PDB file of C-alpha atoms in Angstrom:
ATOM      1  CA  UNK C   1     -24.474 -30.257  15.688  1.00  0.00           C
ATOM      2  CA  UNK C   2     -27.150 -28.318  17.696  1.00  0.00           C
ATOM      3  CA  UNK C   3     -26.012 -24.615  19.191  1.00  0.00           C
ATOM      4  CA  UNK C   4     -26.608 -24.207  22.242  1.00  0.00           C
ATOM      5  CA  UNK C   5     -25.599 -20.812  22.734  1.00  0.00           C
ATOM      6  CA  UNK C   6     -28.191 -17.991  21.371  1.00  0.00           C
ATOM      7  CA  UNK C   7     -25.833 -15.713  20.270  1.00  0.00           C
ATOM      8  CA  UNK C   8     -24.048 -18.354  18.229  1.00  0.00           C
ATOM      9  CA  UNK C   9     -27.266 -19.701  16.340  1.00  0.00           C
ATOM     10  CA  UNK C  10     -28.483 -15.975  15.697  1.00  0.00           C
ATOM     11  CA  UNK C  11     -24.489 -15.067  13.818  1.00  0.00           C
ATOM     12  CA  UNK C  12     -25.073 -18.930  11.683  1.00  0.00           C
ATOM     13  CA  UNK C  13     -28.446 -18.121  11.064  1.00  0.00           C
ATOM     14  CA  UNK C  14     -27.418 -14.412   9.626  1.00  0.00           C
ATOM     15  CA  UNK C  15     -24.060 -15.719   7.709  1.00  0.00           C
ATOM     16  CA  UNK C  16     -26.806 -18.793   5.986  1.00  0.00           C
ATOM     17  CA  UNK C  17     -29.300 -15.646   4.853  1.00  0.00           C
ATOM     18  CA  UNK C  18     -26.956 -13.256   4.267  1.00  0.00           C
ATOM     19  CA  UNK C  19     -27.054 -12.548   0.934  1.00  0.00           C
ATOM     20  CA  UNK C  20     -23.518 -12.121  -1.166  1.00  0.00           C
ATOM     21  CA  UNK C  21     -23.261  -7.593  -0.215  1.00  0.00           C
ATOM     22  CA  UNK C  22     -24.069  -8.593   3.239  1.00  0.00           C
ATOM     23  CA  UNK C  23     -21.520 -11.576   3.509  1.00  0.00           C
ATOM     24  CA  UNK C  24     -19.223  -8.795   1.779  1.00  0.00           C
ATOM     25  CA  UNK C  25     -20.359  -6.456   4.363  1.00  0.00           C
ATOM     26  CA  UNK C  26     -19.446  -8.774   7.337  1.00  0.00           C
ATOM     27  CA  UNK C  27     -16.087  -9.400   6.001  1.00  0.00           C
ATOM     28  CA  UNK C  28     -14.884  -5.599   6.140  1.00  0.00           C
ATOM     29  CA  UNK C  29     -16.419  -5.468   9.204  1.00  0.00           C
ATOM     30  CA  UNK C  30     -14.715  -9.107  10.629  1.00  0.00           C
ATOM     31  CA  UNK C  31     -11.199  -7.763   9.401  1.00  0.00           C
ATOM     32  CA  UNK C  32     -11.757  -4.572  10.871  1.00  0.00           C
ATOM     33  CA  UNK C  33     -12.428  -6.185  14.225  1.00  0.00           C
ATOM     34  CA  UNK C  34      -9.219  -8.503  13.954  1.00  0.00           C
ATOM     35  CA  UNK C  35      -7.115  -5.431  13.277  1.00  0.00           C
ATOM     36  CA  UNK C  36      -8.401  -3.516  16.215  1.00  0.00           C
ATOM     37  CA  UNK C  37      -7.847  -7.238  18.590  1.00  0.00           C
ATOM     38  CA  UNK C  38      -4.334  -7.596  16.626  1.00  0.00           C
ATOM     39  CA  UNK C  39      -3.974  -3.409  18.050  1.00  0.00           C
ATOM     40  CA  UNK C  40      -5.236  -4.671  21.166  1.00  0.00           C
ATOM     41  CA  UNK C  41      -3.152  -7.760  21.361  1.00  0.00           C
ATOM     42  CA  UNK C  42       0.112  -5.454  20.779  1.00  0.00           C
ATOM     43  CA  UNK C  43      -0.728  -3.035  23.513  1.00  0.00           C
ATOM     44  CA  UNK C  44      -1.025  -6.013  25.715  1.00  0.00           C
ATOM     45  CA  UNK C  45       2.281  -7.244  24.215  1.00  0.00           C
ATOM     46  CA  UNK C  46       0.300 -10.359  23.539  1.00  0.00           C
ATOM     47  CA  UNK C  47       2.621 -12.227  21.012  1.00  0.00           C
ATOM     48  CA  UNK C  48       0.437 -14.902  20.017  1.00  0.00           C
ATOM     49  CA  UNK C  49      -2.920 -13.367  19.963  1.00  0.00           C
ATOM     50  CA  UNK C  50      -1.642 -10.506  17.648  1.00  0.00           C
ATOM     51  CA  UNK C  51      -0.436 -13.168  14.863  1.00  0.00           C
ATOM     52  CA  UNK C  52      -3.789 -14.541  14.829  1.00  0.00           C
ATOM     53  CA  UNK C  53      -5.776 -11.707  14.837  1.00  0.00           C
ATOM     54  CA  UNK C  54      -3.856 -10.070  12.171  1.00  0.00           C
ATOM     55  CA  UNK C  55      -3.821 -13.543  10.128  1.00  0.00           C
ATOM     56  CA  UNK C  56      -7.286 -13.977  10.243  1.00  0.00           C
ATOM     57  CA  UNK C  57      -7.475 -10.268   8.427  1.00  0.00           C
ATOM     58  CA  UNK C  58      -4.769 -11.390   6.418  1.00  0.00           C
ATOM     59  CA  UNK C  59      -7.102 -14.359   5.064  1.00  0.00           C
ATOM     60  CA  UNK C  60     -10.054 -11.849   4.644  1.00  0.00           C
ATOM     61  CA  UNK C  61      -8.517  -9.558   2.086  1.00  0.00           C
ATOM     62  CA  UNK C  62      -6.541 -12.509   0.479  1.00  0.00           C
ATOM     63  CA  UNK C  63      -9.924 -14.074   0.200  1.00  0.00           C
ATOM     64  CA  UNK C  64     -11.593 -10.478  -1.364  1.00  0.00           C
ATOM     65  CA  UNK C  65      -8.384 -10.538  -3.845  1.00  0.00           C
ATOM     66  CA  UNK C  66      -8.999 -14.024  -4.807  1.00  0.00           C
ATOM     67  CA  UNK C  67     -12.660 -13.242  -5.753  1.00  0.00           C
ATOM     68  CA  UNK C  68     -12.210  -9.864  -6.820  1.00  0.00           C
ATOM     69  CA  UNK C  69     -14.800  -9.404 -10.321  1.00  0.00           C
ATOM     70  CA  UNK C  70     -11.395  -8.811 -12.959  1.00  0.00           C
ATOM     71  CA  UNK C  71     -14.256  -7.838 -15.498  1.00  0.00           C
ATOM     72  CA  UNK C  72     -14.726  -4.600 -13.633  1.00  0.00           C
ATOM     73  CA  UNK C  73     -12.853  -2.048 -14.569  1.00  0.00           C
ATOM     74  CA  UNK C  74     -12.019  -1.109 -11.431  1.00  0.00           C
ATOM     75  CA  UNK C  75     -11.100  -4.407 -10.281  1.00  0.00           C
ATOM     76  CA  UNK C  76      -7.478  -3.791 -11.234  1.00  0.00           C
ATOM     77  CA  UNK C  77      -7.479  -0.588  -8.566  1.00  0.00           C
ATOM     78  CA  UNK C  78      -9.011  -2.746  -6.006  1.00  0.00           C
ATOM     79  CA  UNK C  79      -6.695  -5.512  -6.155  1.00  0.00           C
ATOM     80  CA  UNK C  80      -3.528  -3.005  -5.939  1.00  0.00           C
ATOM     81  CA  UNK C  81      -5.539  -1.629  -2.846  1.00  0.00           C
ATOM     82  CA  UNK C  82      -5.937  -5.595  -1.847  1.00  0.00           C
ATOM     83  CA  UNK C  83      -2.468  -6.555  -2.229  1.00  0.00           C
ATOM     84  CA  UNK C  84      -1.129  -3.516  -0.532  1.00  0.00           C
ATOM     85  CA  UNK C  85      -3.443  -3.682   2.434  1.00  0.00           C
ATOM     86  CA  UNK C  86      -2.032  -7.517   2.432  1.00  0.00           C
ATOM     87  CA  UNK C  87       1.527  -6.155   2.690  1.00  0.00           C
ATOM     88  CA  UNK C  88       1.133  -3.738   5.195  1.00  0.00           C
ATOM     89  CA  UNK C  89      -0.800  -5.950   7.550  1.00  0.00           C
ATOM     90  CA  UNK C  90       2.061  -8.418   7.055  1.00  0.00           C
ATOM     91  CA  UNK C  91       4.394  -5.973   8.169  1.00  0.00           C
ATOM     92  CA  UNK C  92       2.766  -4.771  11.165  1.00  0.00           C
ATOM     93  CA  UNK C  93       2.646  -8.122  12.039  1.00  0.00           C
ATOM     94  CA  UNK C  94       5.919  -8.746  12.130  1.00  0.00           C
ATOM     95  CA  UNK C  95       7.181  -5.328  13.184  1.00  0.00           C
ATOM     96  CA  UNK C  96       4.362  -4.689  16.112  1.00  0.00           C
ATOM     97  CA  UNK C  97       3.643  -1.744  14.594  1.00  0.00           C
ATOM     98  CA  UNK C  98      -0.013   0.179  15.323  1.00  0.00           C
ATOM     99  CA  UNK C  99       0.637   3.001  13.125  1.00  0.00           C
ATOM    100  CA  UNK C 100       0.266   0.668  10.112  1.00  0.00           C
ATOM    101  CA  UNK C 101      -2.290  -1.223  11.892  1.00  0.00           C
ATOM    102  CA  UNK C 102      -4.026   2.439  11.663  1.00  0.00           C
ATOM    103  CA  UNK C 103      -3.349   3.122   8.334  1.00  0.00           C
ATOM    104  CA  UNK C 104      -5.076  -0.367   7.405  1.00  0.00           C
ATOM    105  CA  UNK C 105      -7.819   0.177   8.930  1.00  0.00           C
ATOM    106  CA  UNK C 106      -8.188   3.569   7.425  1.00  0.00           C
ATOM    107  CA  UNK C 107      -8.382   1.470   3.754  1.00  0.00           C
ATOM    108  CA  UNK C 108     -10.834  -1.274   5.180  1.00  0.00           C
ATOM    109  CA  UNK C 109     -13.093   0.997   6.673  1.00  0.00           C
ATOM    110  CA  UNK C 110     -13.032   3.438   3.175  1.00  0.00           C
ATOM    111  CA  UNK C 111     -13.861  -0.225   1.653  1.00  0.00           C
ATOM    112  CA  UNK C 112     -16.833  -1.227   3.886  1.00  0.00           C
ATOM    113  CA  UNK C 113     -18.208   2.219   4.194  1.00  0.00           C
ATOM    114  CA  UNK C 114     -18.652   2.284   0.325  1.00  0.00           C
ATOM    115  CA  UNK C 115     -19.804  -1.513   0.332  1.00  0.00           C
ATOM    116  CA  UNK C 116     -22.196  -0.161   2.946  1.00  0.00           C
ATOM    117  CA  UNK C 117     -23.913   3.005   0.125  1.00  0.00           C
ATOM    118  CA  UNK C 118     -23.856   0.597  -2.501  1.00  0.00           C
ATOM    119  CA  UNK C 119     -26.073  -2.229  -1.140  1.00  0.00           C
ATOM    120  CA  UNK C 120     -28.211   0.929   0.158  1.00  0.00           C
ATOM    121  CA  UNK C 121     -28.531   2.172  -3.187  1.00  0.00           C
ATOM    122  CA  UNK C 122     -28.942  -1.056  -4.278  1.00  0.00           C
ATOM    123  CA  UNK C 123     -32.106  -2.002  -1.874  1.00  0.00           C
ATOM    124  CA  UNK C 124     -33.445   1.300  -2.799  1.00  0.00           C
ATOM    125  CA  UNK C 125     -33.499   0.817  -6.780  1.00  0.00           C
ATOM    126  CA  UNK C 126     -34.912  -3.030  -6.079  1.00  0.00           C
ATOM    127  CA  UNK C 127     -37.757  -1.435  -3.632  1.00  0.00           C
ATOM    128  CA  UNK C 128     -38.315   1.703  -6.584  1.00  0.00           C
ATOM    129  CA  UNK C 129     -38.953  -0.983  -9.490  1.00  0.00           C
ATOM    130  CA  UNK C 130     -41.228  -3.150  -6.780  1.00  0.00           C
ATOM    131  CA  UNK C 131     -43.468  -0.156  -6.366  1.00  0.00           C
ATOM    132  CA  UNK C 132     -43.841   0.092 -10.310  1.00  0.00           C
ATOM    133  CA  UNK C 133     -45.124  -3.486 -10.600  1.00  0.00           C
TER     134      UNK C 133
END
C-alpha cells in the first residue's frame, strides 16, 4: 500500500531504520504525547478520546514491561516503576484526574530523558572506537 501523504512515509520510513534505542526513544516520547491528548481530552471533557489516548499509553508501558531485560539488575526497579506508572494511568483514566496524569508524565519523561543520555553516550563510545581503527 503506497503513502500518499509525505509526512506519513517520512514517520514509516524512520520507525523501519530506527534502530532498537531510537524505537525505545519514540515510545517515551508516543506515551508522553497520549498522556498530554488524554490531559487534553479531559479538559475538553472528551469522554471517548481520553480512554483512547490514555489506552494507547497504557499499551506502551505494558509493552516496555513485557520486554523489560530481567537480566539487568535494575530491571526489577524498572518494572515496579512500569507497573506503577500502569496503575496510575489506569486510574486517571477512570477518575478524570490530571494531577495523576501529571505525575505520570513526570516518570515517563525521567524515563525518556535518561533513554535520551544513554544512546548519546552510546553513539559517542561507537564514534571514539571508529576513530581508533
Amino acid at each position: 500500500m503506497a503513502v500518499n501523504n509525505p509526512y506519513q512515509a517520512y514517520q514509516q520510513n524512520s520507525v523501519n531504520t530506527a534502530s532498537p534505542g531510537e524505537l525505545t526513544l519514540m515510545l517515551y516520547n508516543g506515551c508522553l504525547k497520549f498522556i498530554k491528548l488524554g490531559k487534553q481530552a479531559i479538559e475538553q471533557k472528551d469522554i471517548e478520546a481520553k480512554n483512547t489516548n490514555l489506552l494507547k499509553a497504557q499499551k506502551i508501558i505494558q509493552e516496555f514491561m513485557v520486554t523489560l531485560n530481567t537480566d539487568v539488575t535494575i530491571s526489577g526497579d524498572m518494572m515496579v516503576m512500569y507497573d506503577y506508572m500502569n496503575r496510575r494511568l489506569m486510574e486517571a483514566n477512570m477518575k478524570n484526574d490530571v494531577a495523576i496524569l501529571d505525575e505520570v508524565e513526570g516518570y515517563v519523561t525521567e524515563f525518556r530523558d535518561t533513554w535520551k543520555q544513554v544512546i548519546q553516550l552510546n553513539r559517542q563510545q561507537i564514534h571514539r572506537q571508529g576513530g581508533q581503527a
